[in-house]
Amino acid sequence: HSTCLAMLSNNLTHWKKLPLLSSLTNQPHQVLASDPVPFADLQQVSRIAAYAFSALSQICVNAKEELVVQFGIP
């Protein structure tokens, strides 16, 4: 697996070319001076995140067969 992952990671050169966070905007003062996010929006995002967390925590997998299948790489 490590050989395969190494080959795949070498092909992912576009991830290495992402800009730094500080270069996402060339006018950070306008972003910082803009109106704050309304509290109702923050509450809605928090509520949706709580629902998603609750749903994910209730997922249960009852494996009836092996989850890892042996296979050969030519």
Short mmCIF file of C-alpha atoms in Angstrom, two decimals:
data_model
loop_
_atom_site.label_atom_id
_atom_site.label_comp_id
_atom_site.label_asym_id
_atom_site.label_seq_id
_atom_site.Cartn_x
_atom_site.Cartn_y
_atom_site.Cartn_z
CA HIS A 1 0.00 0.00 0.00
CA SER A 2 2.79 2.43 0.80
CA THR A 3 4.26 2.08 -2.70
CA CYS A 4 0.91 2.74 -4.30
CA LEU A 5 0.29 5.77 -2.06
CA ALA A 6 3.73 7.14 -2.84
CA MET A 7 3.05 6.89 -6.59
CA LEU A 8 -0.34 8.57 -6.20
CA SER A 9 1.03 11.38 -4.05
CA ASN A 10 3.68 12.16 -6.65
CA ASN A 11 0.90 12.72 -9.20
CA LEU A 12 -0.90 15.24 -6.97
CA THR A 13 1.27 18.20 -7.88
CA HIS A 14 -1.67 20.63 -8.02
CA TRP A 15 -1.98 20.46 -4.20
CA LYS A 16 1.55 21.81 -3.88
CA LYS A 17 0.67 24.87 -5.97
CA LEU A 18 -2.15 26.19 -3.79
CA PRO A 19 -1.76 29.83 -2.75
CA LEU A 20 -1.06 30.74 0.85
CA LEU A 21 -3.98 31.83 2.97
CA SER A 22 -2.73 35.40 3.13
CA SER A 23 -2.97 35.73 -0.67
CA LEU A 24 -6.66 34.83 -0.88
CA THR A 25 -7.53 38.52 -0.94
CA ASN A 26 -5.48 41.52 -1.85
CA GLN A 27 -7.67 43.83 0.25
CA PRO A 28 -7.92 42.27 3.71
CA HIS A 29 -8.93 45.58 5.28
CA GLN A 30 -12.23 45.49 3.38
CA VAL A 31 -12.91 41.93 4.53
CA LEU A 32 -12.16 42.83 8.14
CA ALA A 33 -14.23 46.03 7.95
CA SER A 34 -17.30 44.32 6.47
CA ASP A 35 -20.41 43.65 8.54
CA PRO A 36 -20.17 40.70 10.93
CA VAL A 37 -22.05 37.50 10.20
CA PRO A 38 -25.55 37.74 11.70
CA PHE A 39 -26.02 35.77 14.91
CA ALA A 40 -29.02 33.92 13.43
CA ASP A 41 -26.75 32.58 10.66
CA LEU A 42 -24.21 31.41 13.22
CA GLN A 43 -26.97 29.67 15.17
CA GLN A 44 -28.24 27.97 12.01
CA VAL A 45 -24.76 26.69 11.12
CA SER A 46 -24.27 25.43 14.68
CA ARG A 47 -27.66 23.70 14.64
CA ILE A 48 -26.94 22.00 11.28
CA ALA A 49 -23.52 20.89 12.52
CA ALA A 50 -25.13 19.42 15.66
CA TYR A 51 -27.68 17.53 13.53
CA ALA A 52 -24.90 16.19 11.29
CA PHE A 53 -22.85 15.11 14.32
CA SER A 54 -25.88 13.39 15.83
CA ALA A 55 -26.64 11.57 12.56
CA LEU A 56 -23.03 10.45 12.12
CA SER A 57 -22.78 9.23 15.69
CA GLN A 58 -25.86 7.03 15.19
CA ILE A 59 -24.44 5.19 12.17
CA CYS A 60 -23.76 1.58 13.01
CA VAL A 61 -22.21 -0.94 10.62
CA ASN A 62 -22.98 -4.57 11.25
CA ALA A 63 -20.38 -6.30 9.11
CA LYS A 64 -21.56 -9.71 7.99
CA GLU A 65 -18.39 -10.35 6.01
CA GLU A 66 -14.83 -9.09 6.00
CA LEU A 67 -14.49 -5.40 5.26
CA VAL A 68 -10.98 -5.78 3.89
CA VAL A 69 -10.70 -7.87 0.76
CA GLN A 70 -7.32 -9.24 -0.33
CA PHE A 71 -6.45 -8.41 -3.93
CA GLY A 72 -3.35 -8.66 -6.04
CA ILE A 73 -1.62 -5.79 -7.79
CA PRO A 74 -0.03 -6.86 -11.07
#
